PDB file of C-alpha atoms in Angstrom:
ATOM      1  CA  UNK P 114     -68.014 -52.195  91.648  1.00  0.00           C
ATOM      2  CA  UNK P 115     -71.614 -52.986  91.440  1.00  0.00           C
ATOM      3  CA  UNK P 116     -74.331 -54.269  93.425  1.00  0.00           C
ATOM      4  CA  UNK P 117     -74.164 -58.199  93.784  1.00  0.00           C
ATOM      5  CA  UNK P 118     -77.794 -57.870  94.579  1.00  0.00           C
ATOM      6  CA  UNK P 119     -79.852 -54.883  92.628  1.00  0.00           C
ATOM      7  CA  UNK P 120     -77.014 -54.160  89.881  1.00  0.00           C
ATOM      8  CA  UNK P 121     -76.162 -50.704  91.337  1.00  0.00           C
ATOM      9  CA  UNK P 122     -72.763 -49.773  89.490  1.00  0.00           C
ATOM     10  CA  UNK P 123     -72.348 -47.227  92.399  1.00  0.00           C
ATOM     11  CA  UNK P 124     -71.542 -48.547  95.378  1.00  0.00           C
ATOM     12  CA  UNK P 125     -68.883 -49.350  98.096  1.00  0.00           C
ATOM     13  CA  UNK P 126     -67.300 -52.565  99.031  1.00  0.00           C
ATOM     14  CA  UNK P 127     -64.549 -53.640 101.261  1.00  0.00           C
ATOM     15  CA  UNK P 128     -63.082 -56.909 101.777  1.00  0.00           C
ATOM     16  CA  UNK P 129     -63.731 -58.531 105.394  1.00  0.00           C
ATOM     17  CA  UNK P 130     -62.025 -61.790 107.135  1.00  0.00           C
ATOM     18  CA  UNK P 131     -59.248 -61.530 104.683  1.00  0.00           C
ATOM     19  CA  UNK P 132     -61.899 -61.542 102.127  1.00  0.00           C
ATOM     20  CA  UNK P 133     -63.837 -64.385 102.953  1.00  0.00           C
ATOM     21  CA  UNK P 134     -66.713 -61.537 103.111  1.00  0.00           C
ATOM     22  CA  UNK P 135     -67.264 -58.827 101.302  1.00  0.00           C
ATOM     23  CA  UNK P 136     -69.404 -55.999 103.230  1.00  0.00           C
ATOM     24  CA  UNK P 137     -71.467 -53.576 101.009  1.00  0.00           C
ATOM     25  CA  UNK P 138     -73.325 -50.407 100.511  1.00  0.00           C
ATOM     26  CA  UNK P 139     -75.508 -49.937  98.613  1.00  0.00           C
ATOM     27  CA  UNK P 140     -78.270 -46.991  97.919  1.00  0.00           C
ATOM     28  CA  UNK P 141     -81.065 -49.127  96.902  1.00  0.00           C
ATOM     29  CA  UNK P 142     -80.485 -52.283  99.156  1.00  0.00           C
ATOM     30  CA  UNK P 143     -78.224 -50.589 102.281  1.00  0.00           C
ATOM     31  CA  UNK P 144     -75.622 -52.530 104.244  1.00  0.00           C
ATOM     32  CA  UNK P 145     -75.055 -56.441 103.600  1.00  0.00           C
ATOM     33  CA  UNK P 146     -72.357 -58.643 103.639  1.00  0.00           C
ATOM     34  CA  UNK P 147     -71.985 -61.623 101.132  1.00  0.00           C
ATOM     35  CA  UNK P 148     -69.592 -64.213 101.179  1.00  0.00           C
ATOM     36  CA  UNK P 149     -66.933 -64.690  98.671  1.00  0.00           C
ATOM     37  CA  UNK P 150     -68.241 -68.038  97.293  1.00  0.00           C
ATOM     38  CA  UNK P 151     -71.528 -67.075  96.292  1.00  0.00           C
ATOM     39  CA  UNK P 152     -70.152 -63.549  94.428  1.00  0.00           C
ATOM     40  CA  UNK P 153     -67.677 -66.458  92.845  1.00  0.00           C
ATOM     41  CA  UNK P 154     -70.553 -68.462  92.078  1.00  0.00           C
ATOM     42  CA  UNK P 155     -72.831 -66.303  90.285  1.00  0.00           C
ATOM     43  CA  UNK P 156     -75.822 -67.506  92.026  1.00  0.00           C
ATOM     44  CA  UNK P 157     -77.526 -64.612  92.066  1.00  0.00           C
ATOM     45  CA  UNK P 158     -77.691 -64.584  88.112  1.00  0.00           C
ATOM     46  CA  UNK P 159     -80.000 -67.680  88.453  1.00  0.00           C
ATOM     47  CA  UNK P 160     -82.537 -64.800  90.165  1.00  0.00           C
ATOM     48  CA  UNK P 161     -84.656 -62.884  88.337  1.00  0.00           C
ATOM     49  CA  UNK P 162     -84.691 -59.278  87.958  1.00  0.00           C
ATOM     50  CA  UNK P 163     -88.094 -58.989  89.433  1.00  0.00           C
ATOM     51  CA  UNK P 164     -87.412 -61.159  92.728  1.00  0.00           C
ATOM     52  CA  UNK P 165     -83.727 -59.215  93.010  1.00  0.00           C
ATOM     53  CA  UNK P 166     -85.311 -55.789  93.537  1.00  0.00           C
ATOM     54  CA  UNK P 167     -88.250 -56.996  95.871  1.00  0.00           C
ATOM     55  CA  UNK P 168     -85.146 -58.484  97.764  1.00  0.00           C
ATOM     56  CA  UNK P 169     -83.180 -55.404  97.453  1.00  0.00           C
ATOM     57  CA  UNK P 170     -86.336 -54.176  99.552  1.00  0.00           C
ATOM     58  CA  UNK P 171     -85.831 -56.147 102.062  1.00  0.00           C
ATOM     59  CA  UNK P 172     -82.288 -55.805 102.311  1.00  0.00           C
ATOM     60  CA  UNK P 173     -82.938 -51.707 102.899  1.00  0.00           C
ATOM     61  CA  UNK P 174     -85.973 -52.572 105.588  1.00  0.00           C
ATOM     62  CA  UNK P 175     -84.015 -55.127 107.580  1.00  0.00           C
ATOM     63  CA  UNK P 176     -80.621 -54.389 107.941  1.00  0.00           C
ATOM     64  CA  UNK P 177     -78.396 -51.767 109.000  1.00  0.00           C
ATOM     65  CA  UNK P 178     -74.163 -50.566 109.343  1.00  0.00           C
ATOM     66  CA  UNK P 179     -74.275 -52.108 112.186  1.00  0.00           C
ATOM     67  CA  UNK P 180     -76.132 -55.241 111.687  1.00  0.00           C
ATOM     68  CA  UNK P 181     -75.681 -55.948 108.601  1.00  0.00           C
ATOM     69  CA  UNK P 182     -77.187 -59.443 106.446  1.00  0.00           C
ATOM     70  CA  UNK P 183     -74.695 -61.613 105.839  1.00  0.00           C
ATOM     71  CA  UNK P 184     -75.693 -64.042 102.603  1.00  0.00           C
ATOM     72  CA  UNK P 185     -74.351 -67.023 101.889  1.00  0.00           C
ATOM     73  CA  UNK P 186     -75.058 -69.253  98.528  1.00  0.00           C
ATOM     74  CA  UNK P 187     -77.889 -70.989 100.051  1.00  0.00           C
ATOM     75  CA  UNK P 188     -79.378 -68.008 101.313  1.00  0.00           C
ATOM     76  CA  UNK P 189     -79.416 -66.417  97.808  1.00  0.00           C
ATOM     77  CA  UNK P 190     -81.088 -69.815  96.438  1.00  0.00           C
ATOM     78  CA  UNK P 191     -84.178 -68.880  98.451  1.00  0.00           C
ATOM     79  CA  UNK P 192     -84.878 -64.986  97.428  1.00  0.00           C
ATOM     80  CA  UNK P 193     -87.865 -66.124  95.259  1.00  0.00           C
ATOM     81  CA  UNK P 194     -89.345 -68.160  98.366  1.00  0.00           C
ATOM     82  CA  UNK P 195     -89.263 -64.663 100.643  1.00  0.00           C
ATOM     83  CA  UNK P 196     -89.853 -62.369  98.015  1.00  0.00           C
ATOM     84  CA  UNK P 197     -93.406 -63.991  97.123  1.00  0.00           C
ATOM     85  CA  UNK P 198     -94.462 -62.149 100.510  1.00  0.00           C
ATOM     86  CA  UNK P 199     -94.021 -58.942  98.720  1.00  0.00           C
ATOM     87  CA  UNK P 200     -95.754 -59.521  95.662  1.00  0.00           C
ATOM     88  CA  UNK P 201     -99.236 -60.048  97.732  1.00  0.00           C
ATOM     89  CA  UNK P 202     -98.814 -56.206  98.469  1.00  0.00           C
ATOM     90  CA  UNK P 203    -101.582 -54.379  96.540  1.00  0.00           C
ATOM     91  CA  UNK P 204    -101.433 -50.789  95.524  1.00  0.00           C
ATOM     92  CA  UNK P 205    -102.744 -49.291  98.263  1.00  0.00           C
ATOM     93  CA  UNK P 206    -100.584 -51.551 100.744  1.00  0.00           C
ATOM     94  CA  UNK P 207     -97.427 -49.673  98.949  1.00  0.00           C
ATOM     95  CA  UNK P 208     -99.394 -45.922  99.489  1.00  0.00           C
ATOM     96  CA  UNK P 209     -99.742 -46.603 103.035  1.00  0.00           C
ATOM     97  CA  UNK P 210     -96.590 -48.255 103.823  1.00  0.00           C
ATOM     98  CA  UNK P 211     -95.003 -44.378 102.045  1.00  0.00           C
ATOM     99  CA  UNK P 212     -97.276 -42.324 104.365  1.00  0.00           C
ATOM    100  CA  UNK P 213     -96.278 -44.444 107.451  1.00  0.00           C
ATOM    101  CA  UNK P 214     -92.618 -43.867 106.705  1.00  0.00           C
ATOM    102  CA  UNK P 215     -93.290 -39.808 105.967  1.00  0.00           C
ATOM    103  CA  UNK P 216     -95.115 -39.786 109.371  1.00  0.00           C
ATOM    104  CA  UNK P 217     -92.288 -41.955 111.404  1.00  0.00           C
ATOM    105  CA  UNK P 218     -89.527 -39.745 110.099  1.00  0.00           C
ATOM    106  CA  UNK P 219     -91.275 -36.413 110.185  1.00  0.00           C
ATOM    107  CA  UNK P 220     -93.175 -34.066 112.932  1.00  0.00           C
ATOM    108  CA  UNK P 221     -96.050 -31.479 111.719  1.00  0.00           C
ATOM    109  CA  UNK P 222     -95.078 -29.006 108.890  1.00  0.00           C
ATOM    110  CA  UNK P 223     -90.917 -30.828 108.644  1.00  0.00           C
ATOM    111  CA  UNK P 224     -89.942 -32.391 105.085  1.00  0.00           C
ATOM    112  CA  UNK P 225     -88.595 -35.560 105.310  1.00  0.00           C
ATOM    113  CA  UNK P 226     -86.504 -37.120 102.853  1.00  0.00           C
ATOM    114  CA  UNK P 227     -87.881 -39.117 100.347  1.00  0.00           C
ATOM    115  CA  UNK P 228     -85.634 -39.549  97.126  1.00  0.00           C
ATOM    116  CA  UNK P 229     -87.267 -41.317  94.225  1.00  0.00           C
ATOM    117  CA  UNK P 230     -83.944 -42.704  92.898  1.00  0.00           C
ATOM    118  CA  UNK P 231     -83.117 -44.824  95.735  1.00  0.00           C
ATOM    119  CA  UNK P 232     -86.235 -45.033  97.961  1.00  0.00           C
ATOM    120  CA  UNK P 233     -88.397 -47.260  95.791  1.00  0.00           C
ATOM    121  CA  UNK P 234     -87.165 -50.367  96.759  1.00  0.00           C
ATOM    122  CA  UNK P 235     -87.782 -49.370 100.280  1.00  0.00           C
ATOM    123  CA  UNK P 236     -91.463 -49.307  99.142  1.00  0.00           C
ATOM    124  CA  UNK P 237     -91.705 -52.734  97.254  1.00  0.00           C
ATOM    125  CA  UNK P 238     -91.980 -51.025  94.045  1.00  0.00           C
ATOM    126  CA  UNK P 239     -90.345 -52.230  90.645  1.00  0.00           C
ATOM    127  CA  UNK P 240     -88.975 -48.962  89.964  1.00  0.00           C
ATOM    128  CA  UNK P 241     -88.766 -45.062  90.315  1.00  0.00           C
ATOM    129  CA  UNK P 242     -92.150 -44.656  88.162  1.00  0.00           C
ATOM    130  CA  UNK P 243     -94.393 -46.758  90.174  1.00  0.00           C
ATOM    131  CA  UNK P 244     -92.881 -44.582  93.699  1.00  0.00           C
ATOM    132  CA  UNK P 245     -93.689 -41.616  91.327  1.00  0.00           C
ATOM    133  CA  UNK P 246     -96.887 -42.418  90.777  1.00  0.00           C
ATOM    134  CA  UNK P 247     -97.340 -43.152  94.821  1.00  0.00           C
ATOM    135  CA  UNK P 248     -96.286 -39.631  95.395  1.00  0.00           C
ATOM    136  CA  UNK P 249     -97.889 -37.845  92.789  1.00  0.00           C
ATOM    137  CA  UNK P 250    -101.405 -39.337  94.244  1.00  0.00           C
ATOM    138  CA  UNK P 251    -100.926 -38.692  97.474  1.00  0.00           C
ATOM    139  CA  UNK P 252     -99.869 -34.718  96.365  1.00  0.00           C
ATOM    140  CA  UNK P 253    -102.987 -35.171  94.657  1.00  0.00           C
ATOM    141  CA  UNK P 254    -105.232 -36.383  97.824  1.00  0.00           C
ATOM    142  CA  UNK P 255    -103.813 -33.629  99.535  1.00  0.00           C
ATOM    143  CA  UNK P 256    -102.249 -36.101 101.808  1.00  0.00           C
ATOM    144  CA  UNK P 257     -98.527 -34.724 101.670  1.00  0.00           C
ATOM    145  CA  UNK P 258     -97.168 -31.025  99.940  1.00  0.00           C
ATOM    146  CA  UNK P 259     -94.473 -30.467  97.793  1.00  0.00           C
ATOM    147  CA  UNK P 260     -93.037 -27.004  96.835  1.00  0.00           C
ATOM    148  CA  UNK P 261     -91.408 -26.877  94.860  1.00  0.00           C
ATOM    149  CA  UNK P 262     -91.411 -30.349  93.148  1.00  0.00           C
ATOM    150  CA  UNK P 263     -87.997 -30.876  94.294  1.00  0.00           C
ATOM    151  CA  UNK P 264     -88.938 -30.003  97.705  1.00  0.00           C
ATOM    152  CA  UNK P 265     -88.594 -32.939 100.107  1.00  0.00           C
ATOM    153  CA  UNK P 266     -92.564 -34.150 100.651  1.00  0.00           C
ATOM    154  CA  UNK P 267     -94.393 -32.312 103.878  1.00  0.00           C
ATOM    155  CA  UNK P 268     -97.372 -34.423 105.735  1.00  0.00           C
ATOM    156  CA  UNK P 269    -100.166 -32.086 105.588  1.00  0.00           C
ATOM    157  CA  UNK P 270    -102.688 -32.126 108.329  1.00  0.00           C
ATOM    158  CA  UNK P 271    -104.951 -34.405 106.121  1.00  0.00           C
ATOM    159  CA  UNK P 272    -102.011 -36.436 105.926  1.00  0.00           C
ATOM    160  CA  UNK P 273    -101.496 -37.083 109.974  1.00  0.00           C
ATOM    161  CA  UNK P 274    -105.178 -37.624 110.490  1.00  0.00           C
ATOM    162  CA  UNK P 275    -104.786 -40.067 107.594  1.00  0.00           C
ATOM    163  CA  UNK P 276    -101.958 -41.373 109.128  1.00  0.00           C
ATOM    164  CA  UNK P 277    -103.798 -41.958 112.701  1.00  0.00           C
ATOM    165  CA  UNK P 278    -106.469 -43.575 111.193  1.00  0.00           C
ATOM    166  CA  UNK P 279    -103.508 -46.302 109.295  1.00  0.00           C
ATOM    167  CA  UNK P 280    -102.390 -46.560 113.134  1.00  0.00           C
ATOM    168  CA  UNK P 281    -106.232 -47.608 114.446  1.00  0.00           C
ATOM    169  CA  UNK P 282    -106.660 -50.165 111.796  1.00  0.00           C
ATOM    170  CA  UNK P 283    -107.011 -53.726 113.475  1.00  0.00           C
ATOM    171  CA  UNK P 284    -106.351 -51.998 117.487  1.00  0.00           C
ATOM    172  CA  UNK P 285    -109.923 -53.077 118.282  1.00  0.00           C
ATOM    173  CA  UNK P 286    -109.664 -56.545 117.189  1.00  0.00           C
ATOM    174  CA  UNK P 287    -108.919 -59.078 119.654  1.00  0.00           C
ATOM    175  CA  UNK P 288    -107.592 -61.649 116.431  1.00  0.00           C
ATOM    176  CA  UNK P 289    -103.854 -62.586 116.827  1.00  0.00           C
ATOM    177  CA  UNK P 290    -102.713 -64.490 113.929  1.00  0.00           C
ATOM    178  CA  UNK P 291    -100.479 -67.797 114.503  1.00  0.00           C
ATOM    179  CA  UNK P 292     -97.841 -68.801 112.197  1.00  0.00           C
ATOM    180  CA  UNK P 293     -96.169 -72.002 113.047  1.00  0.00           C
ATOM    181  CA  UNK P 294     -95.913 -75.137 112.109  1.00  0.00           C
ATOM    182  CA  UNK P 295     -99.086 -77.551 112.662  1.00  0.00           C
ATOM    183  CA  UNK P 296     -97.178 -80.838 113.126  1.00  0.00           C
ATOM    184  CA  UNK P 297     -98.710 -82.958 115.608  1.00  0.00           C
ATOM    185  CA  UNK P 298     -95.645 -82.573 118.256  1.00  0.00           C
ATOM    186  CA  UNK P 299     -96.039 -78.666 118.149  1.00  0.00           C
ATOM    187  CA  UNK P 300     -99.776 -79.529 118.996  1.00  0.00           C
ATOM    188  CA  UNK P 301     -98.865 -78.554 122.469  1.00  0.00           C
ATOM    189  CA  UNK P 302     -97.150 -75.392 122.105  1.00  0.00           C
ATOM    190  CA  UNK P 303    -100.283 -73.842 120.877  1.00  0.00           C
ATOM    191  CA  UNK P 304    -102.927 -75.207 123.591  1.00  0.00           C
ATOM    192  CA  UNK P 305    -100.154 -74.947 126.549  1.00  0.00           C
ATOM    193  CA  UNK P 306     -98.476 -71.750 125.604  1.00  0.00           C
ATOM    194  CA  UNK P 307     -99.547 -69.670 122.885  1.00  0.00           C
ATOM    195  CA  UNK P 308    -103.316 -69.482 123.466  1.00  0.00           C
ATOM    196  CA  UNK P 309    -103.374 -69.376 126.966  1.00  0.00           C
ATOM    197  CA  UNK P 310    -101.159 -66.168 126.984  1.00  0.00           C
ATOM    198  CA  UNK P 311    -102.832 -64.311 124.552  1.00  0.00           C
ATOM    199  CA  UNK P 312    -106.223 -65.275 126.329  1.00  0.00           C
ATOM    200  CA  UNK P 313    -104.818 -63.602 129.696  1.00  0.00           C
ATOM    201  CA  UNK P 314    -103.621 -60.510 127.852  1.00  0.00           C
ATOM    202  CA  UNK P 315    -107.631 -60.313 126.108  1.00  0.00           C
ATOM    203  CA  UNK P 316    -106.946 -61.790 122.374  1.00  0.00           C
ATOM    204  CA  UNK P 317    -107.674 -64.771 120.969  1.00  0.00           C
ATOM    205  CA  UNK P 318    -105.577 -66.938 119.184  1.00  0.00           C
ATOM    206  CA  UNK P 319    -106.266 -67.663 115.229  1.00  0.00           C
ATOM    207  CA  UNK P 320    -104.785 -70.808 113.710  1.00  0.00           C
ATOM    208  CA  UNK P 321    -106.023 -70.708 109.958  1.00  0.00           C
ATOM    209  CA  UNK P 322    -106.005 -75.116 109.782  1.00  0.00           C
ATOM    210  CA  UNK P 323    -108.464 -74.696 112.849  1.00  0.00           C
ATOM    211  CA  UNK P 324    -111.142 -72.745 111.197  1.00  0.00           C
ATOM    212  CA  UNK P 325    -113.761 -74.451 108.025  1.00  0.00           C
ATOM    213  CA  UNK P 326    -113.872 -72.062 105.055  1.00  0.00           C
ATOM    214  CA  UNK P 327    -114.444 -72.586 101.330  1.00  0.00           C
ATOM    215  CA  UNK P 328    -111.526 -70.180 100.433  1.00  0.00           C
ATOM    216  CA  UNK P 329    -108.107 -71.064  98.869  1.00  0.00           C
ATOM    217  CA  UNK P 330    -106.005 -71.045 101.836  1.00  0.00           C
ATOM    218  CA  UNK P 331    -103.284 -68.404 100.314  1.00  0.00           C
ATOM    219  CA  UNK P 332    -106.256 -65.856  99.920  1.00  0.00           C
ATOM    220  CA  UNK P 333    -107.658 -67.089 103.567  1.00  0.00           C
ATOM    221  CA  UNK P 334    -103.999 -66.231 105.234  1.00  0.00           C
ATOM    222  CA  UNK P 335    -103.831 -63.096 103.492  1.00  0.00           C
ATOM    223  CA  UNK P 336    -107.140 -62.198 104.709  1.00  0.00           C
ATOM    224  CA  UNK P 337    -106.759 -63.392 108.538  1.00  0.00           C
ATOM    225  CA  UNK P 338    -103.094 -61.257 108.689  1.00  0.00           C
ATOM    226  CA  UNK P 339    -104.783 -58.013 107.800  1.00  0.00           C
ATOM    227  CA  UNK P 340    -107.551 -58.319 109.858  1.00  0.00           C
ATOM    228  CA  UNK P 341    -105.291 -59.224 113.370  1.00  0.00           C
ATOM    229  CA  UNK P 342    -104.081 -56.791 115.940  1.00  0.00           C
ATOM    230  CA  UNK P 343    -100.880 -58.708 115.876  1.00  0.00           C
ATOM    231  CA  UNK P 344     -99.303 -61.798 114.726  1.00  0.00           C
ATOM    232  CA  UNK P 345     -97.153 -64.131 116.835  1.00  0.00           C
ATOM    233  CA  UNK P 346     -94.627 -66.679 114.660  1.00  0.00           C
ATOM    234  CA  UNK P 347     -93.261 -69.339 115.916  1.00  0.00           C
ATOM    235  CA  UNK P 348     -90.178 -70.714 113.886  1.00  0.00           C
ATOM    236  CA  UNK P 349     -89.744 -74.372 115.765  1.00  0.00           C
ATOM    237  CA  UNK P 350     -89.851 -76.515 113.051  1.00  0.00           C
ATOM    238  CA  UNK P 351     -88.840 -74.046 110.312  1.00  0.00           C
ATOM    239  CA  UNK P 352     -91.667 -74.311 107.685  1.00  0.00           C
ATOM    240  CA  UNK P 353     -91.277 -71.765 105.105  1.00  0.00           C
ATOM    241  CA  UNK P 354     -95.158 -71.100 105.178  1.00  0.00           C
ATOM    242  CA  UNK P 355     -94.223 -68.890 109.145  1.00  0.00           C
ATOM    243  CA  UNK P 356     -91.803 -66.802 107.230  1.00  0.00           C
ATOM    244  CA  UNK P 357     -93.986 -66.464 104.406  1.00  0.00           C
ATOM    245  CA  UNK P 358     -96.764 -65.449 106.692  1.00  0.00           C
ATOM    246  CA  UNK P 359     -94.194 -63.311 109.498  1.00  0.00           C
ATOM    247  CA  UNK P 360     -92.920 -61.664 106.336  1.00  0.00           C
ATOM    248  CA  UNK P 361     -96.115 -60.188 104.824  1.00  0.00           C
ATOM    249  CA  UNK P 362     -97.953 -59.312 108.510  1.00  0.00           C
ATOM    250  CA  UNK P 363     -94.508 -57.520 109.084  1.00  0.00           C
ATOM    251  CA  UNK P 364     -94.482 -55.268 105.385  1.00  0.00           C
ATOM    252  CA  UNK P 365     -98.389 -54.730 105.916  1.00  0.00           C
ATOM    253  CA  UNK P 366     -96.833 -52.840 109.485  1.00  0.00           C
ATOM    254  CA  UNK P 367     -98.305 -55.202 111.733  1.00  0.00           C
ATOM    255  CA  UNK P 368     -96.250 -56.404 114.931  1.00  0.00           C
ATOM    256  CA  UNK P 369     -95.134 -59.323 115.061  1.00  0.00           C
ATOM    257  CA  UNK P 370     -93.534 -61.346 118.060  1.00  0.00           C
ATOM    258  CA  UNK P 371     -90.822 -63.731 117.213  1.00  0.00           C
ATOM    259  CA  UNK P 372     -90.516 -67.329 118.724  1.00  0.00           C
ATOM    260  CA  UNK P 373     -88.514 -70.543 118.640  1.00  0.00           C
ATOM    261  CA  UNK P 374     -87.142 -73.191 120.625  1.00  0.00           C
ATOM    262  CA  UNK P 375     -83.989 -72.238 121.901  1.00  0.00           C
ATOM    263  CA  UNK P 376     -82.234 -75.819 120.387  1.00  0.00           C
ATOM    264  CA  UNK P 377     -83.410 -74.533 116.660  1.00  0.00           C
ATOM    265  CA  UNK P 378     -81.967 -70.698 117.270  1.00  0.00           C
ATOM    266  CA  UNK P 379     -78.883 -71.297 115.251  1.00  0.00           C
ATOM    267  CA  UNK P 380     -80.325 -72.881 112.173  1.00  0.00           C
ATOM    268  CA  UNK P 381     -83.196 -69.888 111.928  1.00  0.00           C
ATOM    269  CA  UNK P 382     -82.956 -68.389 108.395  1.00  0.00           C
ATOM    270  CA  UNK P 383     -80.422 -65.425 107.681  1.00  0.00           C
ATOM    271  CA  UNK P 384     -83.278 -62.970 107.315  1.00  0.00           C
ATOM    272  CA  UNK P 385     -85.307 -62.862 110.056  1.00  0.00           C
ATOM    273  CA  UNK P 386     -82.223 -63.341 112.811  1.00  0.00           C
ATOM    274  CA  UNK P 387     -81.460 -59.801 113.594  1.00  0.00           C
ATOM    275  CA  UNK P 388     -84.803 -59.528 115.410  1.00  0.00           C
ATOM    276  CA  UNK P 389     -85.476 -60.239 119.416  1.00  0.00           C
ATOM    277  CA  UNK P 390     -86.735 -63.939 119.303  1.00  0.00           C
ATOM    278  CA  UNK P 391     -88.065 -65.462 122.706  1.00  0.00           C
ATOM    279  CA  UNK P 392     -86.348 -68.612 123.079  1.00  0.00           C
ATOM    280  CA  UNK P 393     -88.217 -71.075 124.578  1.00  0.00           C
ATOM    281  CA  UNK P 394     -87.369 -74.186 126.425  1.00  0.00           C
ATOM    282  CA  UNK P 395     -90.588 -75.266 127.536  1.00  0.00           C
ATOM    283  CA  UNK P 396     -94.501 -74.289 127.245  1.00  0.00           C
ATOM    284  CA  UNK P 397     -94.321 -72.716 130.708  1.00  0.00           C
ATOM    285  CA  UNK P 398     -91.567 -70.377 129.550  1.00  0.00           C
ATOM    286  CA  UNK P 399     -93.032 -69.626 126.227  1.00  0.00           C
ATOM    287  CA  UNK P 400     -96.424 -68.815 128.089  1.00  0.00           C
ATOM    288  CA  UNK P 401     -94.468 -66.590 130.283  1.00  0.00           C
ATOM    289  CA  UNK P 402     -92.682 -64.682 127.910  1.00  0.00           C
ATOM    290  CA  UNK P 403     -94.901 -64.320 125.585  1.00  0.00           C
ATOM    291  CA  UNK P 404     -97.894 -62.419 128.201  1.00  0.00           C
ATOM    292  CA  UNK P 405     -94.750 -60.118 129.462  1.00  0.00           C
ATOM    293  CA  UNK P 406     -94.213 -59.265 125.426  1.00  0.00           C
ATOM    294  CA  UNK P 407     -97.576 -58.959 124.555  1.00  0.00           C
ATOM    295  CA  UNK P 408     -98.225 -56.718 127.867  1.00  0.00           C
ATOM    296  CA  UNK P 409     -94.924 -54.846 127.345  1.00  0.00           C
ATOM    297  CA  UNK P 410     -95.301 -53.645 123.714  1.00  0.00           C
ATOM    298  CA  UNK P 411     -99.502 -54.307 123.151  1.00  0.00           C
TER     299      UNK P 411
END
């Protein structure tokens, strides 16, 4: 059968629930199960080719045997909504996010796997050529070795010190980026919660609506996310702008601590609810949890 997602004739499927799932695997897009009614439906056809591989990308980064994506037909509906997170990624975004994996897989002078044919979703890229290219400059650069050319790729010492420097970009600023929504009622989360606990850990809290600049406010985000140390997104309210923004700050490698009101966990979007959420009752729990967090993994 093929890929309901990326088109992959080669892959494996098996019916689950007496079929009211089907769980597959895939090389370009990994494990994910989809329900029976959207493969029936065809509502992936409505998707373009361009917003199904970028999707396929995320598929491979956030899922796993074990914990697989399940998609349902209104999950499918909103691929082009996630996948405009990934199309902000620049060149050199896609270069670094290769040597990060290379280093995070690897130790000094081992190859590490990196196959052209399968990997380049991983990477965000529209196909094999454009992870070619990646790999052929950074052969170039001298940041990785390959010999022979169909070698798996070997950091070079260039490469690690390249590599530390990716890891010290942003860890002296203090900026932690807020993504949530700016409804008056949520008002309080921020001033009560969020901003005091990143103040006693030593960062302060960025809300883009709180700051005057003459910038279009896409551009602005952008911006403020790649200049933070970290980014903490809180999903109460479930505007699609915080997993817009958790999205990119998360493919540009950045941490990101997930939040929500503990009422709102079970309607939180398919693709972000494999990861640890702190689930929040009140502001005096949220401000709690979220200095242990920051203090635990910053």
């Amino acid at each position: 059968m093929a890929c309901i997602v990326c088109k992959n004739p080669s892959v494996n499927g098996i019916d689950i629930r007496g079929g009211e799932l089907k769980k597959i695997e895939c090389p370009l897009c990994g494990w994910y199960l989809i329900s029976e009614e959207a493969v029936e439906d065809r509502i992936i056809d409505r998707i373009s080719d361009d917003d199904r591989v970028l999707f396929s990308g995320h598929l491979k980064n956030h899922t796993s045997q074990s914990n697989p994506i399940t998609l349902l037909s209104g999950d499918i509906l909103r691929i082009p909504e996630m996948t405009a997170q990934y199309k902000k990624l620049t060149a050199m975004d896609k270069v670094h996010s290769v040597i990060r994996f290379l280093a995070e897989r690897s130790s000094i002078g081992a190859p590490v796997s990196l196959d052209l044919d399968t990997d380049y979703t991983r990477f965000y890229c529209k196909g094999v050529t454009e992870l070619r290219h990646i790999r052929d400059y950074l052969v170039e650069t001298g940041v990785i070795k390959i010999s022979p050319p169909q070698f798996p790729p070997v950091l070079t010492i260039d490469g690690w010190q390249k590599y530390e420097s990716l890891k010290e970009i942003n860890q002296h600023s203090k900026k932690v980026f807020i993504a949530m929504s700016f409804v008056q009622d949520l008002n309080d989360v921020f001033e009560k919660a969020i901003k005091p606990a990143c103040e006693v850990c030593g960062f302060v809290a960025h809300r883009v609506d709180l700051e005057e600049h003459n910038e279009k406010i896409c551009d602005k985000i952008i911006a403020d996310i790649k200049s933070s140390r970290f980014v903490i997104a809180d999903f109460t309210g479930q505007r699609h702008n915080v997993y817009y923004e958790a999205g990119f700050a998360k493919g540009m490698g950045l941490e990101v601590i997930w939040c929500c009101k503990e009422e709102e966990k079970d309607i939180l979007k398919f693709d972000i609810r494999q990861y640890n959420h702190i689930l929040w009752k009140d502001y005096e729990e949220l401000k709690e949890r979220l200095i242990n967090r920051i203090q635990a993994r910053l």
